[in-house]
Structures are given as structure tokens and as C-alpha cells.
Short mmCIF file of C-alpha atoms in Angstrom, two decimals:
data_model
loop_
_atom_site.label_atom_id
_atom_site.label_comp_id
_atom_site.label_asym_id
_atom_site.label_seq_id
_atom_site.Cartn_x
_atom_site.Cartn_y
_atom_site.Cartn_z
CA UNK A 1 -3.36 33.36 -55.21
CA UNK A 2 -0.26 32.15 -53.66
CA UNK A 3 0.35 33.89 -50.48
CA UNK A 4 4.13 33.91 -49.15
CA UNK A 5 4.90 34.83 -45.52
CA UNK A 6 6.34 33.75 -42.25
CA UNK A 7 4.37 31.59 -40.03
CA UNK A 8 5.61 30.80 -36.67
CA UNK A 9 9.09 31.35 -37.83
CA UNK A 10 8.80 29.27 -41.23
CA UNK A 11 8.68 30.48 -44.48
CA UNK A 12 5.18 29.52 -45.41
CA UNK A 13 3.49 29.65 -48.99
CA UNK A 14 -0.19 28.68 -49.41
CA UNK A 15 -2.60 29.00 -52.41
CA UNK A 16 -5.94 30.65 -51.27
CA UNK A 17 -8.86 32.52 -52.72
CA UNK A 18 -7.71 36.34 -52.56
CA UNK A 19 -10.99 37.00 -50.53
CA UNK A 20 -10.66 35.23 -47.30
CA UNK A 21 -9.18 36.61 -44.02
CA UNK A 22 -6.32 35.40 -42.51
CA UNK A 23 -8.45 33.51 -39.95
CA UNK A 24 -9.73 31.39 -42.25
CA UNK A 25 -6.53 30.67 -44.25
CA UNK A 26 -4.72 29.47 -40.80
CA UNK A 27 -7.92 27.35 -39.78
CA UNK A 28 -9.23 26.18 -43.39
CA UNK A 29 -6.24 26.16 -45.48
CA UNK A 30 -3.39 25.22 -42.94
CA UNK A 31 -5.57 23.24 -40.49
CA UNK A 32 -4.19 25.36 -37.49
CA UNK A 33 -7.04 25.78 -35.33
CA UNK A 34 -5.50 26.91 -32.32
CA UNK A 35 -6.54 30.41 -33.24
CA UNK A 36 -10.38 30.58 -32.56
CA UNK A 37 -13.19 31.75 -34.71
CA UNK A 38 -15.48 33.83 -32.48
CA UNK A 39 -17.39 36.71 -33.79
CA UNK A 40 -15.45 37.56 -37.11
CA UNK A 41 -16.00 41.14 -36.57
CA UNK A 42 -13.23 42.15 -34.58
CA UNK A 43 -15.30 42.28 -31.03
CA UNK A 44 -14.02 39.36 -29.22
CA UNK A 45 -10.38 38.68 -29.86
CA UNK A 46 -10.59 34.93 -29.96
CA UNK A 47 -8.58 35.15 -33.37
CA UNK A 48 -5.73 37.04 -32.10
CA UNK A 49 -2.43 36.80 -33.59
CA UNK A 50 0.55 38.63 -33.80
CA UNK A 51 1.44 40.41 -37.23
CA UNK A 52 4.99 42.01 -37.24
CA UNK A 53 5.13 42.27 -33.88
CA UNK A 54 1.73 43.56 -33.14
CA UNK A 55 -1.65 41.84 -31.72
CA UNK A 56 -4.44 41.97 -34.52
CA UNK A 57 -7.91 40.24 -35.00
CA UNK A 58 -6.92 37.69 -37.80
CA UNK A 59 -10.68 38.25 -38.52
CA UNK A 60 -9.92 41.58 -40.02
CA UNK A 61 -6.95 40.85 -41.70
CA UNK A 62 -7.46 40.10 -45.66
CA UNK A 63 -5.12 37.04 -46.15
CA UNK A 64 -3.29 38.66 -49.05
CA UNK A 65 -2.52 41.53 -46.63
CA UNK A 66 -0.08 39.18 -44.68
CA UNK A 67 2.27 38.75 -48.05
CA UNK A 68 5.86 39.04 -47.12
CA UNK A 69 5.03 39.48 -43.31
CA UNK A 70 5.51 37.69 -40.04
CA UNK A 71 2.84 35.91 -38.28
CA UNK A 72 2.86 34.25 -34.97
CA UNK A 73 0.20 32.16 -33.82
CA UNK A 74 -0.81 30.34 -30.53
CA UNK A 75 0.79 27.38 -31.87
CA UNK A 76 4.10 29.39 -32.12
CA UNK A 77 4.07 30.18 -28.58
CA UNK A 78 5.58 27.61 -26.52
CA UNK A 79 8.55 26.93 -23.97
CA UNK A 80 11.73 25.95 -25.15
CA UNK A 81 11.37 22.29 -24.50
CA UNK A 82 8.05 22.50 -26.96
CA UNK A 83 5.57 22.51 -23.90
CA UNK A 84 3.54 25.21 -22.16
CA UNK A 85 5.83 28.46 -21.49
CA UNK A 86 5.97 30.11 -18.13
CA UNK A 87 2.87 32.49 -18.92
CA UNK A 88 0.76 29.43 -20.15
CA UNK A 89 1.71 27.37 -17.18
CA UNK A 90 0.50 30.47 -15.00
CA UNK A 91 -2.62 30.42 -16.75
CA UNK A 92 -3.19 26.67 -15.67
CA UNK A 93 -2.09 27.45 -12.13
CA UNK A 94 -4.44 30.62 -11.73
CA UNK A 95 -7.25 28.66 -13.16
CA UNK A 96 -7.46 31.34 -15.98
CA UNK A 97 -9.19 28.82 -18.29
CA UNK A 98 -12.62 27.19 -18.00
CA UNK A 99 -14.03 26.70 -21.26
CA UNK A 100 -10.74 27.50 -23.00
CA UNK A 101 -12.03 29.39 -26.15
CA UNK A 102 -10.49 32.98 -25.32
CA UNK A 103 -7.42 31.25 -23.85
CA UNK A 104 -5.08 31.17 -27.22
CA UNK A 105 -6.29 34.81 -27.85
CA UNK A 106 -5.83 35.99 -24.46
CA UNK A 107 -2.07 34.07 -24.27
CA UNK A 108 -1.39 35.93 -27.76
CA UNK A 109 -2.37 39.43 -26.20
CA UNK A 110 -0.55 38.73 -22.88
CA UNK A 111 2.49 37.68 -24.90
CA UNK A 112 2.61 40.87 -26.87
CA UNK A 113 2.08 42.75 -23.63
CA UNK A 114 4.83 41.21 -21.84
CA UNK A 115 7.17 42.00 -24.73
CA UNK A 116 6.25 45.41 -24.97
CA UNK A 117 6.24 46.52 -21.21
CA UNK A 118 8.45 44.03 -19.67
CA UNK A 119 6.77 44.21 -16.44
CA UNK A 120 3.48 45.86 -16.91
CA UNK A 121 1.37 47.20 -13.94
CA UNK A 122 -2.46 45.94 -13.52
CA UNK A 123 -3.58 48.73 -15.51
CA UNK A 124 -1.49 47.89 -18.39
CA UNK A 125 -2.33 44.27 -18.15
CA UNK A 126 -6.23 45.15 -17.88
CA UNK A 127 -5.67 47.23 -21.08
CA UNK A 128 -3.56 44.92 -22.99
CA UNK A 129 -6.12 42.43 -22.68
CA UNK A 130 -9.13 44.65 -23.20
CA UNK A 131 -9.82 43.33 -26.61
CA UNK A 132 -10.23 39.89 -25.70
CA UNK A 133 -13.49 38.49 -24.27
CA UNK A 134 -14.06 36.01 -21.72
CA UNK A 135 -17.40 34.80 -20.65
CA UNK A 136 -16.47 32.37 -17.82
CA UNK A 137 -13.68 33.85 -15.38
CA UNK A 138 -14.55 37.05 -15.14
CA UNK A 139 -11.04 38.10 -15.95
CA UNK A 140 -9.62 38.12 -12.62
CA UNK A 141 -7.69 34.81 -12.80
CA UNK A 142 -6.38 35.57 -16.20
CA UNK A 143 -4.92 39.17 -15.07
CA UNK A 144 -3.32 36.93 -12.02
CA UNK A 145 -1.80 34.70 -14.24
CA UNK A 146 -0.23 37.39 -16.35
CA UNK A 147 0.94 39.30 -12.82
CA UNK A 148 2.13 35.99 -11.45
CA UNK A 149 4.33 35.59 -14.87
CA UNK A 150 5.44 39.27 -14.44
CA UNK A 151 6.61 38.43 -10.89
CA UNK A 152 8.49 35.33 -11.68
CA UNK A 153 10.28 36.90 -14.62
CA UNK A 154 11.78 39.51 -11.99
CA UNK A 155 9.16 42.07 -12.09
CA UNK A 156 8.31 43.64 -8.62
CA UNK A 157 4.70 43.69 -7.20
CA UNK A 158 3.28 46.95 -7.92
CA UNK A 159 3.03 48.25 -4.48
CA UNK A 160 7.00 48.04 -4.06
CA UNK A 161 7.52 49.36 -7.36
CA UNK A 162 5.83 52.62 -6.38
CA UNK A 163 7.27 52.60 -3.08
CA UNK B 1 -26.66 43.91 -54.57
CA UNK B 2 -23.83 41.90 -52.99
CA UNK B 3 -20.91 40.39 -54.92
CA UNK B 4 -19.58 36.94 -53.99
CA UNK B 5 -16.22 37.05 -54.34
CA UNK B 6 -13.54 39.71 -55.05
CA UNK B 7 -10.10 40.18 -56.39
CA UNK B 8 -7.31 41.78 -54.37
CA UNK B 9 -4.30 43.98 -55.50
CA UNK B 10 -1.65 46.06 -53.62
CA UNK B 11 -0.97 49.61 -54.54
CA UNK B 12 2.45 50.60 -54.05
CA UNK B 13 1.82 54.43 -54.24
CA UNK B 14 -0.87 56.69 -54.15
CA UNK B 15 -0.75 57.23 -58.17
CA UNK B 16 -0.96 53.61 -58.62
CA UNK B 17 -3.76 53.26 -56.15
CA UNK B 18 -5.80 55.82 -57.99
CA UNK B 19 -4.90 54.35 -61.20
CA UNK B 20 -6.23 51.12 -59.66
CA UNK B 21 -9.51 52.62 -58.49
CA UNK B 22 -10.19 54.22 -61.75
CA UNK B 23 -9.88 51.25 -63.83
CA UNK B 24 -13.52 50.92 -65.31
CA UNK B 25 -13.60 47.14 -65.69
CA UNK B 26 -13.58 46.71 -61.66
CA UNK B 27 -15.73 47.93 -58.77
CA UNK B 28 -12.60 48.85 -56.61
CA UNK B 29 -12.65 50.03 -52.94
CA UNK B 30 -9.64 50.99 -51.07
CA UNK B 31 -8.63 48.80 -48.24
CA UNK B 32 -6.47 49.63 -45.29
CA UNK B 33 -6.66 48.42 -41.78
CA UNK B 34 -10.15 46.29 -42.62
CA UNK B 35 -11.78 47.13 -39.61
CA UNK B 36 -14.72 48.33 -41.36
CA UNK B 37 -14.80 46.75 -44.62
CA UNK B 38 -13.63 43.38 -43.20
CA UNK B 39 -17.18 43.65 -41.01
CA UNK B 40 -19.04 44.53 -43.99
CA UNK B 41 -17.61 41.64 -45.67
CA UNK B 42 -18.86 39.47 -42.99
CA UNK B 43 -22.31 40.61 -43.10
CA UNK B 44 -22.59 39.79 -46.62
CA UNK B 45 -22.44 43.48 -47.94
CA UNK B 46 -19.86 43.33 -50.51
CA UNK B 47 -20.33 46.28 -52.57
CA UNK B 48 -16.87 45.83 -54.71
CA UNK B 49 -15.37 43.16 -56.91
CA UNK B 50 -11.53 44.01 -55.93
CA UNK B 51 -9.86 45.44 -53.21
CA UNK B 52 -7.14 47.96 -53.66
CA UNK B 53 -4.82 47.62 -50.60
CA UNK B 54 -3.47 50.90 -49.58
CA UNK B 55 -2.10 49.96 -46.14
CA UNK B 56 1.38 49.85 -46.94
CA UNK B 57 1.93 52.73 -49.62
CA UNK B 58 4.95 54.32 -48.13
CA UNK B 59 4.15 58.00 -48.31
CA UNK B 60 0.89 57.18 -46.47
CA UNK B 61 2.67 55.66 -43.65
CA UNK B 62 4.79 58.38 -42.02
CA UNK B 63 4.67 60.91 -39.36
CA UNK B 64 6.86 63.82 -39.96
CA UNK B 65 7.08 67.59 -39.08
CA UNK B 66 6.94 69.80 -41.76
CA UNK B 67 7.55 73.58 -40.62
CA UNK B 68 4.90 74.57 -38.41
CA UNK B 69 2.71 71.75 -39.00
CA UNK B 70 2.68 67.74 -38.49
CA UNK B 71 1.87 65.80 -41.57
CA UNK B 72 0.28 62.39 -40.49
CA UNK B 73 0.04 59.49 -43.41
CA UNK B 74 -3.30 58.33 -44.04
CA UNK B 75 -2.47 54.60 -43.46
CA UNK B 76 -0.61 55.34 -40.06
CA UNK B 77 -2.58 53.15 -37.29
CA UNK B 78 -4.28 54.52 -34.33
CA UNK B 79 -1.68 52.68 -32.06
CA UNK B 80 0.99 54.34 -34.15
CA UNK B 81 -0.33 57.74 -33.70
CA UNK B 82 -0.87 57.26 -29.75
CA UNK B 83 2.55 55.91 -29.53
CA UNK B 84 4.83 58.48 -31.70
CA UNK B 85 6.77 61.33 -29.98
CA UNK B 86 5.60 64.41 -32.22
CA UNK B 87 2.01 63.63 -31.79
CA UNK B 88 2.43 63.04 -27.80
CA UNK B 89 4.41 66.43 -27.81
CA UNK B 90 2.50 68.67 -30.16
CA UNK B 91 -1.25 67.08 -30.61
CA UNK B 92 -1.81 65.03 -27.40
CA UNK B 93 -5.45 65.87 -28.45
CA UNK B 94 -5.29 63.40 -31.15
CA UNK B 95 -3.09 60.75 -29.36
CA UNK B 96 -6.23 60.97 -26.65
CA UNK B 97 -8.64 60.38 -29.39
CA UNK B 98 -7.04 57.54 -31.07
CA UNK B 99 -6.14 55.79 -27.81
CA UNK B 100 -10.03 56.16 -27.01
CA UNK B 101 -10.67 53.79 -30.37
CA UNK B 102 -11.35 50.15 -30.00
CA UNK B 103 -8.95 47.84 -28.41
CA UNK B 104 -5.32 46.82 -29.05
CA UNK B 105 -6.23 44.63 -31.75
CA UNK B 106 -8.41 47.63 -33.28
CA UNK B 107 -5.74 50.34 -32.88
CA UNK B 108 -3.14 48.09 -34.43
CA UNK B 109 -5.07 47.57 -37.61
CA UNK B 110 -7.11 50.60 -38.02
CA UNK B 111 -6.05 53.92 -39.50
CA UNK B 112 -6.55 57.59 -39.51
CA UNK B 113 -7.39 57.88 -43.27
CA UNK B 114 -9.80 54.91 -42.97
CA UNK B 115 -11.71 56.46 -40.02
CA UNK B 116 -12.31 59.66 -41.86
CA UNK B 117 -13.13 58.21 -45.27
CA UNK B 118 -15.68 55.69 -43.62
CA UNK B 119 -17.16 58.59 -42.11
CA UNK B 120 -19.13 56.90 -39.33
CA UNK B 121 -21.26 59.37 -37.42
CA UNK B 122 -19.28 58.18 -34.33
CA UNK B 123 -15.54 58.47 -35.67
CA UNK B 124 -13.30 59.18 -32.95
CA UNK B 125 -10.56 60.99 -35.03
CA UNK B 126 -12.97 63.45 -36.46
CA UNK B 127 -13.86 66.10 -33.60
CA UNK B 128 -10.09 65.79 -32.67
CA UNK B 129 -8.77 66.51 -36.45
CA UNK B 130 -11.76 69.36 -36.79
CA UNK B 131 -10.70 70.83 -33.60
CA UNK B 132 -6.76 70.97 -34.68
CA UNK B 133 -7.79 72.54 -38.19
CA UNK B 134 -6.44 69.43 -40.12
CA UNK B 135 -6.27 69.65 -43.76
CA UNK B 136 -6.90 66.43 -45.78
CA UNK B 137 -4.66 66.14 -48.89
CA UNK B 138 -6.30 64.12 -51.43
CA UNK B 139 -4.90 62.49 -54.66
CA UNK B 140 -7.32 62.24 -57.41
CA UNK B 141 -6.82 61.20 -61.17
CA UNK B 142 -6.93 64.81 -62.21
CA UNK B 143 -4.10 65.71 -59.46
CA UNK B 144 -4.09 66.66 -55.86
CA UNK B 145 -6.21 68.73 -53.61
CA UNK B 146 -6.17 69.76 -50.12
CA UNK B 147 -9.77 69.86 -48.16
CA UNK B 148 -10.20 70.80 -44.43
CA UNK B 149 -11.57 67.76 -42.56
CA UNK B 150 -14.54 69.40 -41.72
CA UNK B 151 -15.50 69.60 -45.54
CA UNK B 152 -14.42 65.84 -46.11
CA UNK B 153 -17.22 64.25 -44.28
CA UNK B 154 -20.50 65.71 -44.94
CA UNK B 155 -22.68 63.49 -43.02
CA UNK B 156 -23.12 59.85 -41.52
CA UNK B 157 -21.09 57.63 -44.00
CA UNK B 158 -21.10 60.48 -46.44
CA UNK B 159 -17.83 62.27 -47.77
CA UNK B 160 -17.02 64.81 -50.49
CA UNK B 161 -14.20 62.54 -51.72
CA UNK B 162 -14.15 62.28 -55.55
CA UNK B 163 -14.74 59.02 -56.98
CA UNK B 164 -11.22 56.89 -57.45
CA UNK B 165 -9.23 59.07 -54.93
CA UNK B 166 -7.50 58.63 -51.70
CA UNK B 167 -6.57 60.78 -48.99
CA UNK B 168 -2.64 60.62 -48.98
CA UNK B 169 -2.17 62.50 -45.61
CA UNK B 170 -3.62 65.06 -43.14
CA UNK B 171 -1.43 68.49 -42.47
CA UNK B 172 -2.22 69.46 -38.83
CA UNK B 173 -0.90 72.99 -37.78
CA UNK B 174 1.12 72.72 -34.50
CA UNK B 175 -0.91 74.86 -31.94
CA UNK B 176 1.18 77.50 -29.99
CA UNK B 177 3.01 76.41 -27.06
CA UNK B 178 0.47 77.90 -24.78
CA UNK B 179 -2.46 76.03 -26.17
CA UNK B 180 -3.97 73.33 -23.91
CA UNK B 181 -6.38 70.46 -25.13
CA UNK B 182 -8.89 67.80 -23.76
CA UNK B 183 -10.72 64.78 -25.45
CA UNK B 184 -13.38 63.24 -23.65
CA UNK B 185 -15.61 60.43 -24.86
CA UNK B 186 -18.71 58.75 -23.48
CA UNK B 187 -19.56 55.18 -24.40
CA UNK B 188 -21.28 52.17 -23.10
CA UNK B 189 -17.82 50.79 -21.70
CA UNK B 190 -14.31 51.91 -21.38
CA UNK B 191 -12.84 49.79 -24.13
CA UNK B 192 -14.26 48.66 -27.53
CA UNK B 193 -17.08 50.95 -27.13
CA UNK B 194 -18.65 52.98 -30.11
CA UNK B 195 -18.93 56.73 -28.86
CA UNK B 196 -22.30 58.14 -27.88
CA UNK B 197 -20.97 61.41 -27.50
CA UNK B 198 -17.51 62.73 -27.50
CA UNK B 199 -15.79 66.44 -27.23
CA UNK B 200 -12.56 67.86 -28.39
CA UNK B 201 -11.53 71.05 -26.99
CA UNK B 202 -8.58 73.43 -27.67
CA UNK B 203 -7.75 77.00 -26.46
CA UNK B 204 -5.48 79.40 -24.91
CA UNK B 205 -5.29 82.64 -22.79
CA UNK B 206 -3.98 86.04 -23.50
CA UNK B 207 -1.30 87.80 -21.36
CA UNK B 208 -4.39 89.25 -19.50
CA UNK B 209 -5.62 85.85 -18.77
CA UNK B 210 -8.69 86.23 -21.16
CA UNK B 211 -9.66 83.56 -23.72
CA UNK B 212 -7.63 84.17 -27.03
CA UNK B 213 -8.95 81.14 -28.88
CA UNK B 214 -11.26 78.47 -27.98
CA UNK B 215 -12.38 75.47 -30.26
CA UNK B 216 -15.32 73.32 -29.06
CA UNK B 217 -16.08 70.59 -31.32
CA UNK B 218 -18.48 67.42 -30.29
CA UNK B 219 -18.35 64.19 -31.84
CA UNK B 220 -21.15 61.78 -32.65
CA UNK B 221 -23.56 64.74 -32.32
CA UNK B 222 -24.27 66.48 -35.44
CA UNK B 223 -24.36 65.04 -38.92
CA UNK B 224 -21.34 67.06 -40.15
CA UNK B 225 -18.53 67.28 -37.35
CA UNK B 226 -18.19 71.16 -36.51
CA UNK B 227 -16.83 73.65 -34.11
CA UNK B 228 -19.63 74.99 -31.85
CA UNK B 229 -19.19 78.65 -32.23
CA UNK B 230 -22.04 79.68 -29.89
CA UNK B 231 -20.43 78.03 -27.11
CA UNK B 232 -16.95 79.39 -28.07
CA UNK B 233 -18.56 83.06 -28.37
CA UNK B 234 -19.62 82.45 -24.54
CA UNK B 235 -15.84 82.14 -23.58
CA UNK B 236 -13.97 84.23 -26.06
CA UNK B 237 -12.54 87.52 -24.52
CA UNK B 238 -13.61 86.58 -21.04
CA UNK B 239 -11.73 85.46 -18.01
CA UNK B 240 -12.83 81.65 -17.80
CA UNK B 241 -14.98 81.22 -14.52
CA UNK B 242 -17.47 78.52 -13.36
CA UNK B 243 -20.05 80.24 -14.19
CA UNK B 244 -18.86 80.85 -17.78
CA UNK B 245 -18.23 77.31 -18.58
CA UNK B 246 -21.63 76.37 -17.64
CA UNK B 247 -22.97 79.12 -19.92
CA UNK B 248 -20.92 77.85 -22.75
CA UNK B 249 -22.08 74.16 -22.04
CA UNK B 250 -25.68 75.29 -22.30
CA UNK B 251 -25.20 77.36 -25.22
CA UNK B 252 -23.70 73.94 -26.68
CA UNK B 253 -26.68 72.19 -25.96
CA UNK B 254 -29.18 74.98 -27.63
CA UNK B 255 -26.70 74.93 -30.82
CA UNK B 256 -26.82 70.79 -31.00
CA UNK B 257 -30.82 71.12 -30.87
CA UNK B 258 -30.70 73.95 -33.26
CA UNK B 259 -28.74 71.59 -35.58
CA UNK B 260 -30.29 68.30 -35.24
CA UNK B 261 -33.67 69.14 -33.99
CA UNK B 262 -34.93 67.03 -31.13
CA UNK B 263 -34.13 63.31 -31.73
CA UNK B 264 -34.75 60.03 -29.76
CA UNK B 265 -31.09 60.84 -28.04
CA UNK B 266 -31.87 64.35 -27.36
CA UNK B 267 -33.07 63.78 -23.66
CA UNK B 268 -29.50 62.38 -23.07
CA UNK B 269 -27.39 64.51 -25.04
CA UNK B 270 -28.78 67.57 -24.00
CA UNK B 271 -27.51 66.79 -20.26
CA UNK B 272 -24.36 65.11 -21.36
CA UNK B 273 -22.98 67.52 -23.89
CA UNK B 274 -22.99 70.55 -21.51
CA UNK B 275 -21.30 68.32 -18.93
CA UNK B 276 -18.77 67.27 -21.34
CA UNK B 277 -17.97 71.11 -22.59
CA UNK B 278 -17.68 72.30 -19.03
CA UNK B 279 -15.37 69.39 -18.03
CA UNK B 280 -12.99 70.02 -21.25
CA UNK B 281 -13.22 73.90 -20.59
CA UNK B 282 -12.16 73.27 -16.96
CA UNK B 283 -9.21 71.24 -18.14
CA UNK B 284 -8.04 73.54 -21.08
CA UNK B 285 -8.38 76.94 -18.93
CA UNK B 286 -6.95 75.16 -15.66
CA UNK B 287 -10.17 75.34 -13.65
CA UNK B 288 -10.28 72.86 -11.01
CA UNK B 289 -12.18 69.65 -11.85
CA UNK B 290 -15.74 68.63 -10.43
CA UNK B 291 -16.76 65.17 -10.34
#
């Protein structure tokens, strides 16, 4: 069946079987492999994308469910010059990437978190990425990268915020 | 039997959904957030040849106040419930239960109707809905019916929902202003965890400081989610004290074992349930917390 939706700001139409997931649509039919295929049962968050402004596991969305809706993938998250944006630069700087498999999902989840909370607290950051598993970093550097972005976007360090 | 491929159709109203689900030429299942069905699909346990998508049916997508009740559409997501001002103001117990579910990703997809209809033993909205006396309004091909949530789920993954029906919404009476409520959950980790045990509790005191109403509903505990009336009876009409909440906790454990018998999880739950009951009663009736 043909599915029409907005993908990373562009109107998109793709002909796929009705019983595949959004994850498979992206990777196998549109060759957009930035969205990673991890557990495929909604546990790991590697396949996270933004559906109408909310972070979701693309492995749990049936492809036809995105008909008429807006999807943003990691390919749609970048700086004005097309390179990494400040959040992605912070991930590199903080050493928040080892094997890199969880990174697209982490950046997607963090992008929604930063949009929703503006200047999230450490607690909100930890909750915001709680649906994304990382088996390398122990999360510390990932939380630091997001905190770094908060600071650079004009947020205050948490202690001063509460003073 | 597992079916290899299946079709998809999107319903635009409850009536259309019921008509599609009743179509004898298909084995249809309703699809909402997909957080359970897509897992079955991945495991190769496809028992349908068509999914009827009810996740965008307008009348199932709203949270509104109707007189003395809040009406929550069955296709409202857990995240939407957590963030909704009416829920935060009148039904914080339900917000807490929904917040305890899964991860942000799961809460953005999973729906309250799906949580009830899937009827997992560990469904986190069940104890909250039963505690709040919620009534499910169900659309069938013969018309509409209203069934208390406690009677919708009759056992693990078993419901009394008629074939080819959908839950349209839940009518949840607003508790009196003096009511206090609590939801606690024990899982293996804080997020993305299946409930080992949970507890929804609600109550209020009369003018003399005695317990006028108390509802104690454990989750992931008994086959059918229910009020633990023996624990409630300990509290009712009494002035809440440390000794009383301890007795209520013990009565809860006795009632649990009377219902389930001694199971593999009993040695754990007979200690954990009284602790949860005590903690919830302390919060609801304003006794100091004990750690």
C-alpha cells in the first residue's frame, strides 16, 4: 500500500506491505539506516524517531500508522550548515559515543527532551533518555553531553538555578 | 497457528471500528499504540489477518470533564494522561500509574484502553482505575454497554469484552476534595520495568479524624484486580495510627494468600505487599513516612 507522510520536512510517498514496521520502512524501503534496529520489541530505544513531535520506538509503529503524519529521523537532525548541530558536537566532545549504536536514538530522545523542557534538570535528562539503552558508556558521558548543550544554549548549571 | 502476512485498515469512528472488527471475512484485531501487538508480531505470534487501527478515532482521543466525572478516551496515551491538567488536578493517582509505565517512548504510544484490553497481570493502569471506580464504556455491534473496569479484566490476559467490541472511553468519578491518593510500584529497575507488585490507594477522613473511605487495590497480585476489603475493614471508622496501618498491611497479605494460594512469588509478596499497603496508607492519611 502507498503511505504518504512528511519525513524530515519533505513530503514522502512509499509503497510498502501493510504489515511492516516504520523501522523497516525507513531502513529497507528508503535506505535511511541512521535509525538503528536493536531489539525490535520496544526495549532498547535504538530505533527512536520523532512522530508528530513525540519520541517513539519506530519498531512498535506499524508503517501505515504514519499516513498523513510527521516523522523526523536522525537524518533530519543537523546543524544549519548540514553538519552536526550543537547537541551532536557535544556528544563528540564529551566522549558520549563508543560503539555508536545507541547514539542516533540518544540524540533523537535528547532533541525532544531539549525542545520540551528548554533547560532540563539532570533528573529530567536521565528520565528523558531512560528508554534508550547504552552498553558502552555507562550513560555518564551522554548525560554530560546533554548538560553541556543545555549550558551552551543559555541554561544555568543546576545549583545556581535552585539558588 | 501463526499468520504470515496481514492487512491494515484505519477506523475513523467507534462504529466503523466495530463494523470492521465484525467483518466475518477477516480475523481482525484492534490496533492502538502497538506496544503489545507489535511485540507479538515480532515474536511471530500473529493471530490476525487484519489490524483495525483505532488509535486516531476522534471520540477515543479526548480527556474531558462531564459533570462530576472525568472521561478519558481509550486511545489516549499514557504520556497524554500524565501531562493533562484535569488528570493532574483530580486524578493524580492515575497520572502516577501512567508515569510508572515503560519509557518515554512507550508512554507516547501505549494507550489506557490498550492497557486494559490487553489485560496483562502487571498492567499498571488497572489498580488505579479499579481504585478510582472507573467504568469502561464499550461499543459493540448491538449497542453500547458500561462495565466497571474491575469486571472487564477477569484474569491474566482475559477480559469480558464481547467479540468485535472496542472500549470507547473510561468514566472516572472525581473523588471528593478531601480525598488523598497514592500509587506505588515495585519493579526490577525504575524505568522500563514490568511491575512485580504495585498498589493504588485512596481515602479520606471524616470531621472527627476517622477513616470515612478507604480503597486498597494491589496490582500484579491477584488474577482479577480488586479492592482488598479485609485490609480496608481494618482502617474503616478508625483513627489512623502506626499500629492500624501495620494491621491493615498484614490483613492484605492474608487476603492475598487466601485468593492466590501459596505461589512461587508468595515468600516475596507476603512481605512486600504489607510494606506497600503501610506506605500508601501513611501517605493517604498523613502519617509520617518510615524508610
